[in-house]
Short mmCIF file of C-alpha atoms in Angstrom, two decimals:
data_model
loop_
_atom_site.label_atom_id
_atom_site.label_comp_id
_atom_site.label_asym_id
_atom_site.label_seq_id
_atom_site.Cartn_x
_atom_site.Cartn_y
_atom_site.Cartn_z
CA MET A 1093 -27.49 72.33 -24.34
CA ALA A 1094 -24.93 70.01 -23.33
CA GLN A 1095 -23.87 67.09 -25.94
CA ARG A 1096 -26.08 64.08 -24.23
CA VAL A 1097 -24.51 60.51 -24.22
CA ASP A 1098 -24.91 57.27 -23.87
CA LEU A 1099 -24.71 54.50 -21.38
CA ASP A 1100 -21.78 53.20 -23.83
CA GLY A 1101 -20.18 57.28 -23.84
CA LYS A 1102 -21.88 58.11 -26.92
CA PRO A 1103 -23.21 61.21 -27.85
CA VAL A 1104 -26.58 61.18 -29.00
CA ALA A 1105 -27.68 62.53 -32.56
CA ALA A 1106 -31.16 64.42 -32.19
CA MET A 1107 -33.87 62.59 -33.86
CA SER A 1108 -37.72 63.00 -34.68
CA ILE A 1109 -40.03 60.99 -32.98
CA CYS A 1110 -43.09 59.81 -34.14
CA MET A 1111 -45.25 59.48 -31.20
CA ILE A 1112 -48.84 56.82 -32.25
CA GLY A 1113 -50.77 58.20 -29.36
CA GLY A 1114 -48.63 60.30 -28.21
CA GLY A 1115 -51.35 62.96 -26.67
CA GLY A 1116 -52.45 60.94 -23.60
CA PHE A 1117 -50.79 60.36 -20.39
CA ILE A 1118 -47.33 58.25 -20.89
CA GLY A 1119 -46.92 60.64 -23.88
CA SER A 1120 -48.15 64.29 -21.87
CA HIS A 1121 -44.85 62.86 -20.31
CA LEU A 1122 -42.68 62.01 -22.80
CA SER A 1123 -43.29 64.39 -24.37
CA GLU A 1124 -42.21 67.07 -21.66
CA LYS A 1125 -38.81 65.01 -20.72
CA LEU A 1126 -38.29 65.06 -24.50
CA MET A 1127 -38.58 68.65 -24.80
CA ALA A 1128 -36.65 69.45 -21.20
CA GLU A 1129 -33.73 67.48 -21.52
CA THR A 1130 -32.59 66.49 -25.32
CA SER A 1131 -32.52 67.72 -28.66
CA HIS A 1132 -35.39 65.09 -30.09
CA LYS A 1133 -37.91 66.64 -31.95
CA ALA A 1134 -41.55 64.96 -31.28
CA VAL A 1135 -44.45 64.69 -33.55
CA VAL A 1136 -47.04 63.76 -32.05
CA VAL A 1137 -50.03 61.76 -33.06
CA ASP A 1138 -53.25 61.50 -31.53
CA VAL A 1139 -56.52 61.94 -31.65
CA SER A 1140 -57.16 64.89 -28.62
CA SER A 1141 -53.92 67.20 -27.85
CA GLU A 1142 -55.27 68.05 -24.39
CA LYS A 1143 -53.14 66.74 -22.34
CA ILE A 1144 -50.01 68.48 -24.30
CA ASN A 1145 -51.58 71.20 -24.93
CA HIS A 1146 -48.93 73.13 -22.05
CA LEU A 1147 -46.11 72.14 -24.74
CA LEU A 1148 -47.88 73.76 -27.72
CA GLY A 1149 -47.72 77.58 -28.72
CA GLU A 1150 -44.82 79.68 -30.28
CA SER A 1151 -43.95 81.21 -26.90
CA HIS A 1152 -41.88 78.16 -25.89
CA PRO A 1153 -38.27 77.24 -26.23
CA TRP A 1154 -39.43 74.28 -27.87
CA SER A 1155 -41.95 75.48 -30.33
CA SER A 1156 -39.58 73.89 -33.46
CA ARG A 1157 -39.52 70.44 -32.00
CA ILE A 1158 -42.91 69.31 -31.26
CA GLU A 1159 -45.61 69.42 -33.47
CA PHE A 1160 -49.47 67.75 -33.38
CA HIS A 1161 -51.46 66.25 -35.96
CA HIS A 1162 -54.63 65.40 -35.11
CA MET A 1163 -55.93 61.72 -36.48
CA ASN A 1164 -57.76 58.57 -36.13
CA ILE A 1165 -54.79 56.19 -37.45
CA LYS A 1166 -57.52 53.25 -38.53
CA ASN A 1167 -57.68 54.84 -42.59
CA ASP A 1168 -55.61 58.03 -42.53
CA SER A 1169 -52.80 58.01 -45.28
CA ARG A 1170 -50.93 60.60 -43.73
CA LEU A 1171 -49.83 58.14 -41.31
CA GLU A 1172 -46.99 56.65 -43.30
CA THR A 1173 -45.52 59.96 -44.37
CA LEU A 1174 -45.00 60.97 -40.43
CA ILE A 1175 -43.16 57.31 -40.24
CA LYS A 1176 -41.33 57.65 -43.25
CA ALA A 1177 -40.10 61.13 -42.33
CA SER A 1178 -39.36 60.10 -38.42
CA ASP A 1179 -36.38 58.42 -37.33
CA LEU A 1180 -38.21 56.57 -34.59
CA THR A 1181 -41.72 55.31 -34.22
CA ILE A 1182 -43.62 54.83 -31.07
CA ASN A 1183 -46.56 52.91 -30.75
CA LEU A 1184 -48.32 54.57 -27.75
CA ALA A 1185 -52.12 53.94 -29.02
CA ALA A 1186 -54.24 51.51 -27.25
CA ILE A 1187 -57.62 50.74 -25.26
CA CYS A 1188 -56.64 49.83 -22.34
CA THR A 1189 -59.58 50.24 -19.80
CA PRO A 1190 -60.50 47.11 -18.11
CA ALA A 1191 -64.27 48.45 -18.06
CA ASP A 1192 -63.67 47.85 -21.61
CA TYR A 1193 -62.83 44.71 -22.29
CA ASN A 1194 -66.48 43.89 -21.20
CA THR A 1195 -68.63 46.31 -22.72
CA ARG A 1196 -66.57 46.69 -26.56
CA PRO A 1197 -64.15 43.29 -26.81
CA LEU A 1198 -64.16 44.25 -30.52
CA ASP A 1199 -63.08 48.25 -30.10
CA THR A 1200 -60.23 46.57 -27.65
CA ILE A 1201 -59.58 43.79 -30.33
CA PHE A 1202 -59.03 46.09 -33.23
CA SER A 1203 -57.12 49.06 -31.79
CA ASN A 1204 -54.55 46.80 -29.49
CA PHE A 1205 -53.59 44.53 -32.47
CA ILE A 1206 -55.75 45.18 -36.15
CA ASP A 1207 -54.91 49.57 -36.07
CA ALA A 1208 -51.31 48.50 -34.77
CA ILE A 1209 -50.79 46.02 -37.93
CA PRO A 1210 -50.81 49.32 -40.40
CA VAL A 1211 -47.82 50.65 -38.19
CA ILE A 1212 -45.81 47.76 -38.18
CA LYS A 1213 -45.37 46.95 -41.82
CA TYR A 1214 -44.65 50.89 -42.33
CA CYS A 1215 -42.41 50.93 -39.85
CA THR A 1216 -40.61 47.21 -41.87
CA GLU A 1217 -40.99 48.73 -45.08
CA ASN A 1218 -39.14 52.21 -44.74
CA ASN A 1219 -36.61 50.67 -42.27
CA LYS A 1220 -37.26 52.32 -39.23
CA ARG A 1221 -37.09 51.93 -35.42
CA LEU A 1222 -40.13 51.08 -33.64
CA ILE A 1223 -40.84 51.11 -29.84
CA HIS A 1224 -43.63 49.52 -29.32
CA PHE A 1225 -45.75 49.47 -25.79
CA SER A 1226 -47.30 46.37 -24.79
CA THR A 1227 -48.56 44.98 -21.25
CA CYS A 1228 -47.70 43.08 -18.40
CA GLU A 1229 -51.53 41.95 -19.22
CA VAL A 1230 -49.65 40.02 -21.79
CA TYR A 1231 -48.44 37.12 -18.91
CA GLY A 1232 -52.24 36.73 -18.03
CA LYS A 1233 -52.82 34.39 -15.28
CA THR A 1234 -50.20 32.98 -13.08
CA ILE A 1235 -48.84 29.71 -12.86
CA GLY A 1236 -49.74 30.55 -8.87
CA SER A 1237 -53.08 31.40 -8.88
CA PHE A 1238 -53.78 27.87 -10.43
CA LEU A 1239 -51.41 25.72 -7.09
CA PRO A 1240 -52.63 24.82 -3.97
CA ASP A 1241 -52.77 27.75 -1.35
CA ASP A 1242 -49.55 26.05 0.72
CA PHE A 1243 -47.68 27.27 -2.42
CA ARG A 1244 -49.55 30.85 -3.15
CA LYS A 1245 -47.36 33.01 -0.91
CA ASP A 1246 -43.80 32.12 -3.00
CA PRO A 1247 -42.78 34.68 -4.91
CA LYS A 1248 -41.54 32.47 -7.83
CA TYR A 1249 -45.03 31.10 -8.73
CA TYR A 1250 -46.08 34.95 -9.30
CA MET A 1251 -42.56 36.36 -10.85
CA LEU A 1252 -42.67 36.90 -15.17
CA LYS A 1253 -40.05 37.11 -17.17
CA GLU A 1254 -40.03 38.07 -20.31
CA ASP A 1255 -38.37 35.28 -21.85
CA VAL A 1256 -39.84 32.23 -20.06
CA SER A 1257 -42.77 33.13 -18.18
CA PRO A 1258 -46.14 31.31 -20.46
CA CYS A 1259 -49.32 33.23 -21.39
CA ILE A 1260 -51.93 31.75 -19.77
CA PHE A 1261 -55.96 33.33 -20.33
CA GLY A 1262 -58.97 32.52 -19.54
CA PRO A 1263 -61.59 30.62 -21.47
CA VAL A 1264 -62.94 32.82 -24.42
CA GLU A 1265 -66.27 33.55 -23.24
CA LYS A 1266 -64.52 35.80 -20.19
CA GLN A 1267 -63.73 38.43 -22.30
CA ARG A 1268 -61.78 40.26 -20.45
CA TRP A 1269 -58.86 38.66 -22.25
CA SER A 1270 -59.49 40.43 -25.15
CA TYR A 1271 -57.31 42.76 -24.60
CA ALA A 1272 -54.33 40.97 -23.77
CA CYS A 1273 -54.96 38.43 -26.17
CA ALA A 1274 -54.90 41.36 -28.90
CA LYS A 1275 -51.21 42.52 -27.42
CA GLN A 1276 -49.88 39.21 -26.92
CA MET A 1277 -50.88 38.97 -30.88
CA THR A 1278 -49.23 41.96 -31.71
CA ASP A 1279 -45.76 41.40 -30.04
CA ARG A 1280 -45.58 38.16 -32.04
CA LEU A 1281 -46.15 40.17 -34.79
CA ILE A 1282 -43.45 42.36 -33.85
CA TYR A 1283 -41.16 39.37 -33.56
CA ALA A 1284 -41.98 37.35 -37.09
CA GLU A 1285 -41.48 40.99 -38.63
CA HIS A 1286 -38.33 41.22 -36.68
CA ALA A 1287 -37.36 37.93 -37.57
CA GLU A 1288 -38.50 37.78 -41.39
CA ASN A 1289 -37.39 41.02 -42.28
CA GLY A 1290 -35.33 41.99 -39.82
CA LEU A 1291 -37.47 45.43 -38.11
CA LYS A 1292 -35.35 46.98 -35.85
CA PHE A 1293 -37.94 47.44 -31.94
CA THR A 1294 -38.25 47.16 -28.50
CA ILE A 1295 -41.04 45.98 -26.70
CA VAL A 1296 -41.85 47.55 -23.65
CA ARG A 1297 -44.50 46.08 -21.17
CA PRO A 1298 -45.34 48.38 -18.15
CA TYR A 1299 -47.40 47.20 -15.15
CA ASN A 1300 -49.34 49.54 -13.74
CA TRP A 1301 -48.32 53.40 -14.04
CA ILE A 1302 -49.87 56.10 -12.53
CA GLY A 1303 -49.27 59.93 -11.42
CA PRO A 1304 -50.51 63.06 -12.59
CA ARG A 1305 -52.74 63.14 -16.17
CA MET A 1306 -53.33 59.16 -15.44
CA ASP A 1307 -56.98 58.20 -16.84
CA PHE A 1308 -59.99 59.86 -16.65
CA ILE A 1309 -62.65 61.26 -13.95
CA PRO A 1310 -65.93 60.48 -14.94
CA GLY A 1311 -68.57 63.11 -15.73
CA VAL A 1312 -65.71 65.46 -15.44
CA ASP A 1313 -63.26 64.87 -18.33
CA GLY A 1314 -64.59 61.83 -19.33
CA PRO A 1315 -67.74 59.84 -19.61
CA CYS A 1316 -70.38 59.62 -16.61
CA ASP A 1317 -70.67 56.29 -17.07
CA GLY A 1318 -67.09 55.72 -17.92
CA VAL A 1319 -65.00 53.27 -15.76
CA PRO A 1320 -61.22 54.74 -15.26
CA ARG A 1321 -58.41 52.14 -14.16
CA VAL A 1322 -58.04 51.46 -10.23
CA LEU A 1323 -56.22 54.66 -9.55
CA ALA A 1324 -58.38 57.24 -11.10
CA CYS A 1325 -61.53 55.02 -9.88
CA PHE A 1326 -60.50 55.04 -6.76
CA SER A 1327 -59.82 58.77 -6.72
CA ASN A 1328 -62.90 59.37 -8.13
CA ASN A 1329 -64.64 57.69 -5.26
CA LEU A 1330 -62.46 60.39 -2.87
CA LEU A 1331 -63.24 63.44 -4.58
CA ARG A 1332 -67.02 62.62 -4.05
CA GLY A 1333 -66.60 61.39 -0.81
CA GLU A 1334 -68.25 57.73 -1.72
CA PRO A 1335 -67.37 54.75 -1.02
CA LEU A 1336 -64.28 52.99 -2.67
CA LYS A 1337 -65.04 49.82 -4.61
CA LEU A 1338 -63.39 46.91 -4.01
CA VAL A 1339 -63.95 44.21 -6.51
CA ASP A 1340 -64.12 40.79 -5.47
CA GLY A 1341 -62.88 42.31 -1.58
CA GLY A 1342 -60.01 43.88 -3.42
CA ARG A 1343 -57.85 40.90 -3.02
CA SER A 1344 -56.14 40.75 -6.39
CA GLN A 1345 -52.47 42.04 -6.43
CA ARG A 1346 -50.38 44.72 -8.04
CA THR A 1347 -46.77 46.57 -8.14
CA PHE A 1348 -47.38 50.14 -8.60
CA LEU A 1349 -44.87 52.78 -10.96
CA TYR A 1350 -43.59 56.73 -10.74
CA VAL A 1351 -44.88 57.75 -14.71
CA LYS A 1352 -41.43 60.05 -14.02
CA ASP A 1353 -40.01 56.86 -12.66
CA ALA A 1354 -41.06 54.47 -16.06
CA ILE A 1355 -40.16 57.60 -18.15
CA GLU A 1356 -36.66 57.60 -17.66
CA ALA A 1357 -36.55 53.88 -18.63
CA VAL A 1358 -38.25 54.84 -21.97
CA LEU A 1359 -35.74 57.84 -22.75
CA LEU A 1360 -33.13 55.13 -22.11
CA MET A 1361 -34.21 53.05 -24.69
CA ILE A 1362 -35.05 55.55 -26.86
CA ASP A 1363 -30.82 56.53 -26.63
CA ASN A 1364 -29.51 53.20 -26.43
CA PRO A 1365 -30.78 51.00 -30.00
CA GLU A 1366 -27.75 49.41 -29.82
CA ARG A 1367 -29.02 48.31 -26.03
CA ALA A 1368 -32.74 48.34 -26.53
CA ASN A 1369 -32.95 46.89 -29.91
CA GLY A 1370 -34.66 43.03 -30.09
CA GLN A 1371 -35.33 43.54 -26.37
CA ILE A 1372 -38.63 43.10 -24.61
CA PHE A 1373 -38.47 45.19 -21.40
CA ASN A 1374 -40.47 44.78 -17.75
CA VAL A 1375 -41.17 48.21 -16.56
CA GLY A 1376 -42.58 48.57 -12.80
CA ASN A 1377 -42.19 48.14 -9.85
CA PRO A 1378 -41.53 45.14 -7.99
CA ASP A 1379 -40.53 46.81 -4.49
CA ASN A 1380 -44.61 48.53 -4.91
CA GLU A 1381 -46.54 45.95 -4.75
CA VAL A 1382 -50.41 45.72 -3.14
CA SER A 1383 -53.54 44.36 -2.71
CA VAL A 1384 -56.10 46.52 -3.94
CA LYS A 1385 -57.60 46.78 -0.95
CA GLU A 1386 -54.01 47.84 0.57
CA LEU A 1387 -54.39 50.25 -1.70
CA ALA A 1388 -57.72 51.54 -1.28
CA ASP A 1389 -56.60 52.01 2.73
CA LEU A 1390 -53.25 53.81 1.93
CA MET A 1391 -55.49 56.10 -0.85
CA ILE A 1392 -57.39 57.08 2.29
CA GLN A 1393 -54.86 58.18 4.48
CA VAL A 1394 -53.23 59.75 2.04
CA TYR A 1395 -56.38 61.94 0.63
CA ALA A 1396 -58.04 62.00 4.14
CA LYS A 1397 -54.23 64.70 5.08
CA VAL A 1398 -54.34 66.48 1.34
CA ALA A 1399 -57.68 66.93 1.28
CA GLY A 1400 -58.48 68.08 5.15
CA VAL A 1401 -61.49 65.06 5.91
CA PRO A 1402 -60.47 63.27 8.49
CA ALA A 1403 -60.18 59.56 6.87
CA SER A 1404 -62.83 58.13 9.09
CA SER A 1405 -65.76 60.18 6.71
CA LEU A 1406 -64.35 57.89 3.94
CA SER A 1407 -64.77 54.12 3.43
CA THR A 1408 -64.18 50.86 1.35
CA LEU A 1409 -67.17 48.52 -0.10
CA ASP A 1410 -66.97 44.72 -1.43
CA VAL A 1411 -68.52 44.40 -4.59
CA SER A 1412 -68.35 41.62 -6.85
CA SER A 1413 -66.85 41.68 -10.57
CA GLU A 1414 -70.26 40.81 -12.19
CA GLU A 1415 -71.68 43.56 -10.03
CA PHE A 1416 -68.91 45.90 -11.69
CA TYR A 1417 -67.56 44.74 -14.68
CA GLY A 1418 -70.42 42.69 -16.00
CA LYS A 1419 -70.41 39.08 -16.89
CA GLY A 1420 -67.22 37.95 -18.52
CA TYR A 1421 -64.88 39.37 -16.17
CA ASP A 1422 -61.93 37.39 -15.58
CA ASP A 1423 -58.63 38.71 -13.40
CA SER A 1424 -54.90 37.64 -12.73
CA ASP A 1425 -54.54 37.68 -9.35
CA ARG A 1426 -50.68 38.73 -8.77
CA ARG A 1427 -48.16 39.61 -11.48
CA ILE A 1428 -44.04 40.54 -10.19
CA PRO A 1429 -42.00 42.27 -12.65
CA ASP A 1430 -38.71 40.16 -13.27
CA MET A 1431 -36.73 43.37 -13.98
CA THR A 1432 -32.68 41.40 -14.39
CA ILE A 1433 -33.32 42.32 -18.42
CA ILE A 1434 -33.74 45.80 -18.24
CA THR A 1435 -31.10 46.37 -15.57
CA ARG A 1436 -28.88 44.32 -17.43
CA GLN A 1437 -29.77 46.18 -20.25
CA LEU A 1438 -30.33 49.58 -19.65
CA GLY A 1439 -28.94 49.49 -15.79
CA TRP A 1440 -32.55 51.16 -14.41
CA LYS A 1441 -34.39 50.85 -11.63
CA PRO A 1442 -37.41 52.55 -10.06
CA LYS A 1443 -36.66 55.19 -7.40
CA THR A 1444 -40.39 56.25 -6.35
CA PRO A 1445 -41.65 54.58 -3.00
CA LEU A 1446 -45.44 54.13 -3.26
CA ASP A 1447 -46.51 56.26 -0.20
CA LYS A 1448 -44.69 59.15 -2.22
CA LEU A 1449 -46.38 58.12 -5.28
CA LEU A 1450 -49.77 58.73 -4.07
CA ASP A 1451 -48.74 61.57 -2.33
CA ASP A 1452 -47.79 62.87 -5.35
CA THR A 1453 -50.43 61.94 -7.93
CA LEU A 1454 -53.15 62.42 -5.07
CA GLN A 1455 -52.26 66.20 -4.46
CA TYR A 1456 -52.10 66.77 -8.81
CA GLN A 1457 -55.84 64.78 -8.27
CA HIS A 1458 -57.51 67.33 -5.63
CA GLN A 1459 -55.75 70.28 -6.75
CA THR A 1460 -57.64 69.34 -10.55
CA TYR A 1461 -60.56 68.14 -9.78
CA SER A 1462 -62.00 69.20 -6.73
CA ASN A 1463 -63.78 72.25 -7.39
CA ALA A 1464 -65.15 70.86 -10.97
CA ILE A 1465 -66.66 67.96 -8.37
CA LYS A 1466 -67.84 69.90 -5.60
CA LYS A 1467 -69.76 71.92 -9.41
CA VAL A 1468 -70.79 68.63 -10.57
CA LEU A 1469 -72.20 67.58 -7.22
CA SER A 1470 -74.41 70.77 -6.84
CA LYS A 1471 -76.23 70.51 -9.89
CA PRO A 1472 -80.11 69.68 -8.46
CA SER A 1473 -80.37 66.08 -9.86
CA ASN A 1474 -83.42 65.75 -12.03
#
C-alpha cells in the first residue's frame, strides 16, 4: 500500500485505533474503510460483531489489522488496557434510537453519559487522543421554532453552528430530551478535560447518517416491538406493504447524509490530528433537507422502482407523537448544519444527493430483508 499523506503533505503513520461500539452501523463502515485504504489497525469493542463479521477471519489480507473484543464496557477492566495500548480511541457506543428515549430514559442517560466517563478518564490519564461521537440532538430546539410564522422560513434561525448556537431543550417531563442532555454533558466533560488536563479530543456531531446496515428491521434482526429510526422505520413499512406512519403529519424537517461521505470525514479527522484536535465538527449535508413527509413520499417512489411494485400500492398514515412514541415525546422542527468549521479545517464537503442515497439504501434493504419479511408474514398468527 502506497504511503498516505495528510492534508499538509506529511506522511501518515500507521496507528492502532480502539473503536468502542465499533460493531455497529458507523463502526462497520469505518472498519471497511480502514482495512481497504489504510495501514491502521482496528481494535473493535462491542457486544455484537454481526455487522463486521464479513471483515473478520484469517482469509482476508488485513486479518492481522483487525480484532474483535466481545465486551460490555460498563464493568470490564480490559477497557483501560485496550485504550492504553492504542494510539487513538473512537467512542461510538450509545443508545441512539428515539423510541428508547421515552421508554428507557435511565438506560439512555447511563449509556450516553455515565458509561462514557471511564473512556474519557482513561484517555486523559494515558495521554491518548479521543474522537467522540456526539449528536446534532445536543442543539435541541432551534431559535426558529419559537418565532412567529413570518420568520419561520428564514434558514438563519435554523442554522446550527458549533461555536455559537445555544442548546435549547424541552422541559424535564419531556423525557425525549434525556438523550440530548446526556450527550451534551459528555461534550462538556470532554471539553473540561481538555481545558484542565490537556485531553486531545475531536467531537463529531452527525446529522442523520444513513445507508446500508443502518439500524434494524423489527422481527428480523431486531425486537418485534422495536421502533427503529425514521429511515429503517419507513423501510420496514415498505417491506411489509404497510402505510408509512407520519408522526404529527411528518412536518419536522431533517437533513440526510450518506454514510460513505461521512466516513470520508472521519478518516480526515483520524489522519489530521493537528487540524482536528480541539474541534467540534458538524457532519451533515445541508443540501439534502426534506420534511419527514417528503422523505416518505420519496422513499415510496424509490422503493416502488426497486421492488417492482406500483407506487399506488404504498401509502402514508398520520399518527400523533403520543400514539407512536408514548407520553413525554417532544421534537425540534428543523436542524441545518453549518459546515464552516469542517470545511475550513479539513476541506470536507458531502457529495451524495438524496435520490442517490435513498436508491443505494433501499436497494440494500430490499436485497437483505425482503425474503426474511416474506417468511415472517407467511407464518400463521397465533
